[in-house]
XYZ file of C-alpha atoms in Angstrom:
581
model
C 100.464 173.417 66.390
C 102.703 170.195 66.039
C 103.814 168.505 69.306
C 107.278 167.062 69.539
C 107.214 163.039 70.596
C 109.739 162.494 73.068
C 111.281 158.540 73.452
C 111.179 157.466 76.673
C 114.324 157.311 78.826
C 114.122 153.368 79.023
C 114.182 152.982 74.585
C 117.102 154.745 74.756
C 118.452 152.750 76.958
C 117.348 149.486 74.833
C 118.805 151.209 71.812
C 122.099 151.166 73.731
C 122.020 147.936 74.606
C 120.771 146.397 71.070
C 124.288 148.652 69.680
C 126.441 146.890 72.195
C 125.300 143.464 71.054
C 125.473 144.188 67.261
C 129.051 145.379 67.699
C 129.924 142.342 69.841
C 128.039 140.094 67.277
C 130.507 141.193 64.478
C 133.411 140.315 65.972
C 135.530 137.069 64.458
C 134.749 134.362 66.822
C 135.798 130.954 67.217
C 138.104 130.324 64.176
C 136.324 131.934 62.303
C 139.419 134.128 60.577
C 140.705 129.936 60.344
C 142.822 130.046 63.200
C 142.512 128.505 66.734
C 144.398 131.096 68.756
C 145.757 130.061 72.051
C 146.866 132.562 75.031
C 148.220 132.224 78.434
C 147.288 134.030 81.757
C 150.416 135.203 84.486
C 150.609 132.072 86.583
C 149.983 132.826 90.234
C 151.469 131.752 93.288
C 149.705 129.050 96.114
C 148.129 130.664 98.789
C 150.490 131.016 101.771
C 153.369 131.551 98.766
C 155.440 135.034 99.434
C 155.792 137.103 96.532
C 158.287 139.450 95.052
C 159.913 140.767 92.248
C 161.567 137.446 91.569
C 158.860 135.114 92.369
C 156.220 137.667 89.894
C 158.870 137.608 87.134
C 158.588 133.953 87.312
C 155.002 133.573 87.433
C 154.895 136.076 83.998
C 158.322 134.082 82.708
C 156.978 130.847 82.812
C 153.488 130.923 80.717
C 156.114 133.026 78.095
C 158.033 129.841 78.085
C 155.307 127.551 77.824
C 154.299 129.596 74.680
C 157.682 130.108 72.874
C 157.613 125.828 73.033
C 154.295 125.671 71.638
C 154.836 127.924 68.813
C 154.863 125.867 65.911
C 153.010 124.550 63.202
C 150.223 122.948 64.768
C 146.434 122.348 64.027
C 143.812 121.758 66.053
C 141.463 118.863 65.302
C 137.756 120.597 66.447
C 135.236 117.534 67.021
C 131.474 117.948 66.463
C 131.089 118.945 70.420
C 133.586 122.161 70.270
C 131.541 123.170 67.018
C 128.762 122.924 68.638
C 129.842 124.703 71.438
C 130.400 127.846 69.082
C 127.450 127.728 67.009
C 125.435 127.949 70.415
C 127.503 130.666 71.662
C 126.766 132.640 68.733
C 123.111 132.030 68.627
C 122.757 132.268 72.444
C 124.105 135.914 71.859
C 122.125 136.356 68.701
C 118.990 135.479 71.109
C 119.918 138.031 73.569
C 120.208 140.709 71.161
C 116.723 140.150 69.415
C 115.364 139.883 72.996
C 117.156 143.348 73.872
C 115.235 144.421 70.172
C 111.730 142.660 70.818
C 111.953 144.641 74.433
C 112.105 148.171 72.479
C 109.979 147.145 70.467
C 106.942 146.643 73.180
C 107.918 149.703 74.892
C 107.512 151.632 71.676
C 104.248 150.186 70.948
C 103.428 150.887 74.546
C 103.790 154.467 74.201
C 102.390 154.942 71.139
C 98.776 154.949 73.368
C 99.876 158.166 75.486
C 101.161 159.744 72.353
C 98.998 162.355 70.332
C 98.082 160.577 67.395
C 94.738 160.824 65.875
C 92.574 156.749 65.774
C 93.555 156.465 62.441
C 97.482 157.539 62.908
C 97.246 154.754 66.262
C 96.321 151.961 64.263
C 98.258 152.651 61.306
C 101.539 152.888 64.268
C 100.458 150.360 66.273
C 100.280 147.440 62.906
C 103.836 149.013 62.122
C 105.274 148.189 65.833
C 102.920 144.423 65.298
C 104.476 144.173 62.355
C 108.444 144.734 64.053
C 107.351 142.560 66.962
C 106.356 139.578 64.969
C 109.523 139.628 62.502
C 111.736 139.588 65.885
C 109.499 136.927 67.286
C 109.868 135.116 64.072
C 113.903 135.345 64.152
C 113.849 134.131 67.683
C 111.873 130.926 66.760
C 114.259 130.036 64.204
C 117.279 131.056 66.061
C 115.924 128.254 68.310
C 114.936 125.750 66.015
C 118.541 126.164 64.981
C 119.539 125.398 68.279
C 117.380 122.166 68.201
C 118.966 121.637 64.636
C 122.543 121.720 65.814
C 122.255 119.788 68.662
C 121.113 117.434 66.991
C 123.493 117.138 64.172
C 126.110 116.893 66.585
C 125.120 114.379 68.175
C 124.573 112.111 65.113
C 128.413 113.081 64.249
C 129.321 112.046 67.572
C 127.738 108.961 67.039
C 129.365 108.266 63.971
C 132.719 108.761 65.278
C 132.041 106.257 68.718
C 130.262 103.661 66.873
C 129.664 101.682 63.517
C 127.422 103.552 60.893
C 127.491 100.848 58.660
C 125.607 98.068 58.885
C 121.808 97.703 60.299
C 120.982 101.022 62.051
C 118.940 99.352 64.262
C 121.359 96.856 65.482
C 122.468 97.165 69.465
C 125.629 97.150 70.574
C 127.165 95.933 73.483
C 129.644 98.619 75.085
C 132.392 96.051 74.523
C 131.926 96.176 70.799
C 130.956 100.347 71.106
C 134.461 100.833 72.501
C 136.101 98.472 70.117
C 133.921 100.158 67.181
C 135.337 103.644 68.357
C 139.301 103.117 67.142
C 137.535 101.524 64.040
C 135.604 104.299 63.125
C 137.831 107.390 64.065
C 140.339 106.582 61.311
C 137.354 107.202 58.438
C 138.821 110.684 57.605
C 135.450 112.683 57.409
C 135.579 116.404 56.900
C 131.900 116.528 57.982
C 133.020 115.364 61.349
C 135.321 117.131 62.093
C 137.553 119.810 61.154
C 141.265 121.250 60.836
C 142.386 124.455 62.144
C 145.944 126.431 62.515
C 146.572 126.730 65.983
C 148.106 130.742 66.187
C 149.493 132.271 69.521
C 147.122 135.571 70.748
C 148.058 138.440 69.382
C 150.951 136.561 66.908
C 153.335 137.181 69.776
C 155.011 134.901 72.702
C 155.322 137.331 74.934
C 151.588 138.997 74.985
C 149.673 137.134 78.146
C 146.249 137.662 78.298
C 145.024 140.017 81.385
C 141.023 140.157 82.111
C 139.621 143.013 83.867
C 139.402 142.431 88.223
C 135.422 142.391 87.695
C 136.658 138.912 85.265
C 138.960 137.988 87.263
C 136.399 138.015 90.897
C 133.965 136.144 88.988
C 136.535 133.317 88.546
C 137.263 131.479 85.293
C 134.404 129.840 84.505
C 132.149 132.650 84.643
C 130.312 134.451 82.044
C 131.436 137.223 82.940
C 135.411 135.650 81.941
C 134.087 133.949 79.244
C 132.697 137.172 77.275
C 136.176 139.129 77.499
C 137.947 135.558 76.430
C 135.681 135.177 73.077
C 135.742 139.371 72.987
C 139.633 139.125 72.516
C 139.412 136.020 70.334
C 140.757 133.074 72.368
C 139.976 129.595 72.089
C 141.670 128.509 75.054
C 143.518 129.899 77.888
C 146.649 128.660 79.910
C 146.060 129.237 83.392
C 148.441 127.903 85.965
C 150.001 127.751 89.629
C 152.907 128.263 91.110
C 154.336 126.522 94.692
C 157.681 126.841 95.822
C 159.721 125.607 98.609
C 163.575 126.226 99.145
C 165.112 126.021 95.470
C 162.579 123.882 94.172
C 158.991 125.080 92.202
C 156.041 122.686 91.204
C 154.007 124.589 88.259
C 150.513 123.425 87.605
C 149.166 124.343 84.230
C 145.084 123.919 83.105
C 144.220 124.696 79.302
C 140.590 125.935 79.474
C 138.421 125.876 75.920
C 136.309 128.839 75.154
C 133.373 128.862 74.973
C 132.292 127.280 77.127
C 135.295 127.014 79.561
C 135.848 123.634 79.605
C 138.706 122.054 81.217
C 140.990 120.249 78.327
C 143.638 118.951 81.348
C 145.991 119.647 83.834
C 149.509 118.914 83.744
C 152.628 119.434 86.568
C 155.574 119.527 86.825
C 158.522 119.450 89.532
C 161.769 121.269 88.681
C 164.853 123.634 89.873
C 163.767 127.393 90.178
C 167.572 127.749 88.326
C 166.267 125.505 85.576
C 162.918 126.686 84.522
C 163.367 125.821 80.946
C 162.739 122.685 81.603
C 159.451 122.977 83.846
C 158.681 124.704 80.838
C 159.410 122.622 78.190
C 157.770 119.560 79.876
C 154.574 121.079 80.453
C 154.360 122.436 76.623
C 155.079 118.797 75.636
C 152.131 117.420 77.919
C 149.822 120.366 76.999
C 150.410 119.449 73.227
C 148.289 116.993 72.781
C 145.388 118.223 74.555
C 146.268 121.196 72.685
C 145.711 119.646 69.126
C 143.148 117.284 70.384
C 145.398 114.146 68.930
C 143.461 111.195 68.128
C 144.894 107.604 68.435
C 147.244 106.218 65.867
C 147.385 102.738 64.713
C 150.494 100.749 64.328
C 151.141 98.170 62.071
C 154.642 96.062 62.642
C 156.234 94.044 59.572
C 159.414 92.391 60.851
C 161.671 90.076 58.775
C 163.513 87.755 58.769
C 161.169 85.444 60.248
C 163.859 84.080 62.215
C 164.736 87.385 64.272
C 160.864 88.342 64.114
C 160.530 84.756 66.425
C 162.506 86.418 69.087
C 161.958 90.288 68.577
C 161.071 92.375 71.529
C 159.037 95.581 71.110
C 159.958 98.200 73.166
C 157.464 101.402 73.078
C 158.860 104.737 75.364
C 161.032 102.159 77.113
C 158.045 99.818 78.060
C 158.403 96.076 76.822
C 155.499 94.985 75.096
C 153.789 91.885 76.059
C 151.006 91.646 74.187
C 152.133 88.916 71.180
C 150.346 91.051 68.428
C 151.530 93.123 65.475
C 149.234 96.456 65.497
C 149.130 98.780 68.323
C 147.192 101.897 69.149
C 148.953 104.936 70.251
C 148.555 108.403 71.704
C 149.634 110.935 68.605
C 152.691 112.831 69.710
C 156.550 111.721 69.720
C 157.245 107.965 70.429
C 160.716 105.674 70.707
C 160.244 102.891 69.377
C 162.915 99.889 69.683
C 163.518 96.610 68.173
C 165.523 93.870 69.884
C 166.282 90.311 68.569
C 169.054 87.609 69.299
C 172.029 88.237 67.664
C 170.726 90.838 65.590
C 171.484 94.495 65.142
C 169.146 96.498 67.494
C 166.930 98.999 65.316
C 164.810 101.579 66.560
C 163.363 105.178 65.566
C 162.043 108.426 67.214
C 159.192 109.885 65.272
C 155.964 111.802 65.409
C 153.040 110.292 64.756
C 150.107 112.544 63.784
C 146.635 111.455 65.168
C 144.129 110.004 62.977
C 146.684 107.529 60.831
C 147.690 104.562 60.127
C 151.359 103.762 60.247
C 153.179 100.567 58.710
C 156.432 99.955 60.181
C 158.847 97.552 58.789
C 161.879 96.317 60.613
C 164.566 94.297 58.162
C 166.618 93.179 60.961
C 170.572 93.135 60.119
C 172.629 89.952 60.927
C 175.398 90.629 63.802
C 178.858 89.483 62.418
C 181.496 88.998 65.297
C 184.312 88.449 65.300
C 188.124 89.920 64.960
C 190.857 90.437 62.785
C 194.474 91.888 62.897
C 195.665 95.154 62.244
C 199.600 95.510 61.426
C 201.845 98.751 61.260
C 203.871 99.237 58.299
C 206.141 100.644 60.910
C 206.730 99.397 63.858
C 205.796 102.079 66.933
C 205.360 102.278 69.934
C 201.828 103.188 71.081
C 198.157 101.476 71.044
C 195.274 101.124 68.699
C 191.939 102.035 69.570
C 188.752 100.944 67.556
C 185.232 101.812 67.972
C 186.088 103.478 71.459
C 188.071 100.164 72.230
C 191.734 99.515 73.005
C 192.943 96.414 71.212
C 194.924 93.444 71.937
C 198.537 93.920 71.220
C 199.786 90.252 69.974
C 202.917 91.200 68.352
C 205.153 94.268 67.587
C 203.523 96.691 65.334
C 200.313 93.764 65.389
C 197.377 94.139 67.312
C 193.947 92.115 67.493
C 190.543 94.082 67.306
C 186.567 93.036 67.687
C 184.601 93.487 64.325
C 180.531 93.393 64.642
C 180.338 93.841 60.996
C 180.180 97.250 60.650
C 182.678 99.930 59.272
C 185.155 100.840 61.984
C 186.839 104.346 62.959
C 190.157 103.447 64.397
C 192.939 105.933 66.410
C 196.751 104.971 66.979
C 197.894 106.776 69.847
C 201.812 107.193 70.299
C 203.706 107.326 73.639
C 203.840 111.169 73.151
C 200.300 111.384 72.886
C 199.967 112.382 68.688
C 197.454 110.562 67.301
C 196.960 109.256 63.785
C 193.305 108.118 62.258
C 192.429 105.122 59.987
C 189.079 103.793 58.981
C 188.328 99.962 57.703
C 185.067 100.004 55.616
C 182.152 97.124 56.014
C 183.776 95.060 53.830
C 186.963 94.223 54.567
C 185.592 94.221 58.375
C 185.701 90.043 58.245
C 186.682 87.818 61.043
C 190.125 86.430 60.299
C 191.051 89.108 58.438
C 194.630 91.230 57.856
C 194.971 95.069 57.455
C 197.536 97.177 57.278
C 197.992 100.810 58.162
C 200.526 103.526 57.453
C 200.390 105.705 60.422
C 201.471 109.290 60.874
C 201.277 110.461 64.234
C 201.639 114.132 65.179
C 199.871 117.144 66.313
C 197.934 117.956 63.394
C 196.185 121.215 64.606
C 199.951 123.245 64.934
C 200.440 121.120 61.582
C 197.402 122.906 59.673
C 198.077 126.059 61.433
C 202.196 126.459 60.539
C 201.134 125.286 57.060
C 198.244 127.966 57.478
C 200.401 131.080 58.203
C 202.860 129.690 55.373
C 200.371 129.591 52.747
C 199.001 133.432 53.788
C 202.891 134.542 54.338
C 203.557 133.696 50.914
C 200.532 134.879 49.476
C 200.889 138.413 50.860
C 204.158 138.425 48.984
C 202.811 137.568 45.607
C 200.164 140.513 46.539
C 203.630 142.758 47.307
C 205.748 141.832 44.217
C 202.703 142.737 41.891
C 203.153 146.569 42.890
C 206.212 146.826 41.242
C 205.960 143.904 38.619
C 202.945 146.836 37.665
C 204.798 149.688 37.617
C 207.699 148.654 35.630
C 205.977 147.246 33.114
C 203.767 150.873 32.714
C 207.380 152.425 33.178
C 208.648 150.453 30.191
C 205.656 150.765 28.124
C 205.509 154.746 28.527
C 209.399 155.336 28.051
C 209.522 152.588 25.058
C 207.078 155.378 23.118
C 209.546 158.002 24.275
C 212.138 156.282 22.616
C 210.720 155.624 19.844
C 209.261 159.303 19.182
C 213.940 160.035 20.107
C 212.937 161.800 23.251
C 215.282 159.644 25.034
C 218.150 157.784 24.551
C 218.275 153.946 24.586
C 219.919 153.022 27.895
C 217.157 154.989 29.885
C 214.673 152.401 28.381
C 216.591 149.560 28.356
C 217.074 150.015 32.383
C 213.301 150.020 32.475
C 213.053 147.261 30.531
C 215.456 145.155 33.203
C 213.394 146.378 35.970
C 210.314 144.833 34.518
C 211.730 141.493 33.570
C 213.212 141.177 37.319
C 209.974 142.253 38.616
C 207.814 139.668 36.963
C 210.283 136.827 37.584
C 210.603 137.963 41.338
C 206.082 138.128 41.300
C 206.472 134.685 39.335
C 208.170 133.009 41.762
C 206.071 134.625 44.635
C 203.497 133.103 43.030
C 204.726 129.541 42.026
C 205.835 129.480 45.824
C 201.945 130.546 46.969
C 200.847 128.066 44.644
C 203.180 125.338 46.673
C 202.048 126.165 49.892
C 198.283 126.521 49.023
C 198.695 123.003 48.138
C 200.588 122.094 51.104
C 198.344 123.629 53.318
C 194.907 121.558 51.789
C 197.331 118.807 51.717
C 197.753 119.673 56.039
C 193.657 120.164 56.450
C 193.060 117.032 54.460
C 195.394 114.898 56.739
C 192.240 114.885 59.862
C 190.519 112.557 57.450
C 191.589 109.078 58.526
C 193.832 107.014 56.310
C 192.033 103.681 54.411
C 193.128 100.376 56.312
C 194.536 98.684 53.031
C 194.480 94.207 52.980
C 197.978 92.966 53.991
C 199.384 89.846 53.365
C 197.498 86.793 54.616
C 200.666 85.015 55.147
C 201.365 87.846 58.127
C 198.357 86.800 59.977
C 199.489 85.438 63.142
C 198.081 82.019 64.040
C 199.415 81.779 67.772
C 199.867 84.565 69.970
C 203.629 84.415 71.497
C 204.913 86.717 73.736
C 201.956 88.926 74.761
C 199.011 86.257 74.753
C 198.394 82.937 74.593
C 197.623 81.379 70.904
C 194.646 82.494 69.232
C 193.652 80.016 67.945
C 190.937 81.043 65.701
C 189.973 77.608 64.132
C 190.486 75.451 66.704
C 188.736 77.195 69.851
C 186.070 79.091 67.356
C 183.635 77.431 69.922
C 185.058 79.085 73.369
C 182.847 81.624 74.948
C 186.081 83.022 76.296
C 189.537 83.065 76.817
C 192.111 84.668 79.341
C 194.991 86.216 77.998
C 198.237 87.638 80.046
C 199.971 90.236 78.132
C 202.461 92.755 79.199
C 200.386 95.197 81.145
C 198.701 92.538 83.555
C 195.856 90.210 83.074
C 193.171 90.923 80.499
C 190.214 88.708 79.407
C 189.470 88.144 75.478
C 185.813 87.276 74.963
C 185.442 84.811 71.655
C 182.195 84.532 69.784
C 180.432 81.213 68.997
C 180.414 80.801 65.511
């Protein structure tokens, strides 16, 4: 008679388990597919806040937002500690499994003694189940001597990237030097230090938020509970945030947690309209971005010549002065205005991102300011003003007027009593103090201009189009009756007619198109006249040396060394600032 073994209620149980933690076990953690996925949570309101349909479309809006700014391409630096953090994640669950396994195991080997087995059978069953328990035993010792290994390891990679590694090991530093050592040291680019990944939004799309179950969500964020359906769906960290409101006015609060582990990376907040949420938005994505790649430093080195504007050059960093009389800097990675100001130099300045981890060399060639003025005549005499750079000039005689030059090319308007206005543009180099141009302008209002010469140029095209129907069928007319006549199916005045009709035809389409022609030209001629007209050199002997009538003399040798003078012209009083040159 053979007798059915039955597994105990608690194996299967075990079994259960042990599947659970195998399937969990295979899924693609932490980067692992080479992404560093980021996700966001609905944003919920202060306690004491009211809520309703607005105030929860906002608080689902908002984290959208925050994600549609911070979709770009981005990578995340991962340091030795966030590595670690993963490998023990892995291995803690690893551990838990083989426990689960090593648990079945004993119970098995347990019941083997109630079961009916013959001594021989029991022994033989019982080595088997030794045999299981020791091979799990043995994978949980070296899952924990991997623990001890990786712990470790990071912390020697730490080390390396807060203090010198070359040199006498057993040297000790002082934390002056450790901290000085650190911005040393974190520019060797190391790939066993650290590494590189693409930072991708959770399921590829702005708009999918993250929602954990209400058991997650009781046990709070930093739960295990949280963390397992966090690393279950693939996240590395999760935007959580609040929302406070009063009157028309919000102030959002956003924390980026890292998983595992659910470590704070920063919170950032922001004050802002409820009507302008775009920009709450924007400026927390911008503050969350560097946490969010985990920038390093950069360094800055400064080159500035000539030596005589670098002896006066101020540095200005994000509109801060800097004080410090050096030439390198260390900087946060991320955007950064940087400005360059010297006596009686051109101002220079950039806006640029600087990546983390680099050295930048930055060289400033400073440009030479050249004041000073010349005089710009009309080849016809006017009535209206001249404007350069933004700037009215100084009317000193008719059809002459007196304009500032800081040696760069200028983009001039003459504006007639009617209010037309005519363009003209005096490159770099003829922009020299003392110097006489000349300009033809041609006020008018050039936009009815380029339109009247638009609808001429179609008008007359659509009658080329029109005079090619019959220019066409005359000439197959003539052509078909021409064989007719010659085969003396008809006589020769039917053809002949035909023949007239086609040569009137084609002259009438030739001179539809000759006249299209005219006015296509015309009317690039018309779209070409917004470009502003070259200020040409006039003759010297028209420069005017004293200033009659509307202003007092010039006088641009003799009071080259007046900081100012005041001038009385038509209009009232107007002052006339001279450079010392």
């Amino acid at each position: 008679m053979t007798t059915k073994f039955k597994f105990p209620a608690a194996c299967i149980r075990s079994g259960i388990l042990i599947f659970v933690f195998l399937c969990i076990s295979s899924l693609p953690l932490f980067g692992e597919s080479g992404n560093w996925v980021i996700a966001a949570q609905k944003f919920k309101y202060a306690r004491g806040q009211t809520e309703g349909a607005v105030q929860n479309a906002m608080a689902e809006m908002i984290p959208v937002s925050i994600l549609e700014n911070l979709n770009r391409s981005l990578q995340r630096n991962v340091m030795p500690d966030e590595q670690l953090e993963r490998a023990l994640y892995k291995l803690r669950t690893e551990r838990q499994s083989l426990y689960l396994q090593l648990s079945s195991e004993y119970k098995k080997r347990d019941s083997l003694v109630i079961s009916y087995y013959s001594d021989t059978n029991l022994k033989s069953a019982l080595r088997d189940e030794e045999k299981k328990i020791k091979e799990i035993q043995d994978k949980i010792d070296k899952n924990l001597e991997e623990v001890k290994k990786q712990t470790n390891e990071t912390s020697k990679k730490m080390e390396l990237i807060t203090k010198n590694n070359i040199g006498d090991e057993n040297e000790e530093l002082s934390e002056f030097d450790k901290f000085g050592l650190l911005f040393k040291n974190i520019f060797i680019k190391d790939r066993n230090l650290y590494t590189q990944e693409k930072v991708a939004l959770y399921r590829n799309d702005i708009s999918s938020l993250f929602s954990p179950s209400e058991k997650a969500v009781a046990k709070g964020i930093t739960s295990g509970t949280f963390e397992k359906e966090v690393v279950s769906a693939g996240i590395n960290s999760l935007i959580v945030g609040t929302i406070t409101g009063y009157g028309e006015y919000v102030s959002v609060s956003a924390e980026l947690f890292l998983y595992p582990g659910a470590k704070s990376a920063g919170v950032v907040t922001e004050v802002g309209s409820s009507s302008d949420m775009e920009f709450v938005a924007s400026s927390i994505a911008m503050q969350l971005l560097p946490k969010l790649t985990n920038a390093m430093p950069v360094q800055l080195k400064i080159e500035i010549s000539p030596q005589s504007a670098a002896d006066f050059t101020e540095i200005y960093i994000d509109d801060v002065l800097q004080t410090d009389d050096i030439d390198d800097f260390m900087l946060d990675s991320g955007v950064h205005n940087i400005q360059f100001i010297s006596k009686n130099y051109r101002t220079a300045g950039t806006n640029y991102y600087f990546e983390g981890n680099r050295k930048y060399s930055i060289k400033v060639e400073f440009e030479e300011l050249k004041i000073g003025t010349l005089q710009l005549g009309l080849k016809k005499n006017l009535p209206g003003d001249v404007y350069a750079n933004g700037e009215k000039g100084l009317p000193i005689a008719d059809g002459k007027s007196k304009i500032s030059i800081d040696g760069k090319s200028i983009l001039g308007e003459f504006i007639a009593e009617n209010g037309e206005t005519s363009f003209f543009y005096i490159p770099k180099k003829n922009a020299v103090d003392g110097n006489f141009l000349t300009i033809n302008p041609k006020p008018m209002d050039r936009m009815h201009y380029i339109d009247t010469r638009r609808k001429w140029m179609y008008g007359a095209y659509s009658a080329f189009m029109l005079s090619l129907i019959p220019a066409f069928y005359t000439d197959g007319q003539f052509k078909n009756k021409s064989q007719l006549y010659n085969k003396g199916q008809i006589d020769f005045s039917e053809a002949n007619n035909y023949q007239i009709a086609m040569n009137v035809t084609k002259i009438i389409s030739i001179a539809c198109g000759v006249f299209w022609g005219y006015e296509l030209v015309r009317y690039l001629l018309a779209a070409n006249s917004v470009l502003p007209q070259k200020a040409r050199k006039g003759n010297p002997a028209d420069f005017i040396m004293d200033y009659s009538t509307n202003s007092e003399p010039d006088g641009s040798q003799d009071n080259a060394n007046n900081d100012s003078n005041e001038n009385t012209i038509a209009d009232g009083e107007q002052k006339d600032e001279e450079v010392i040159r």
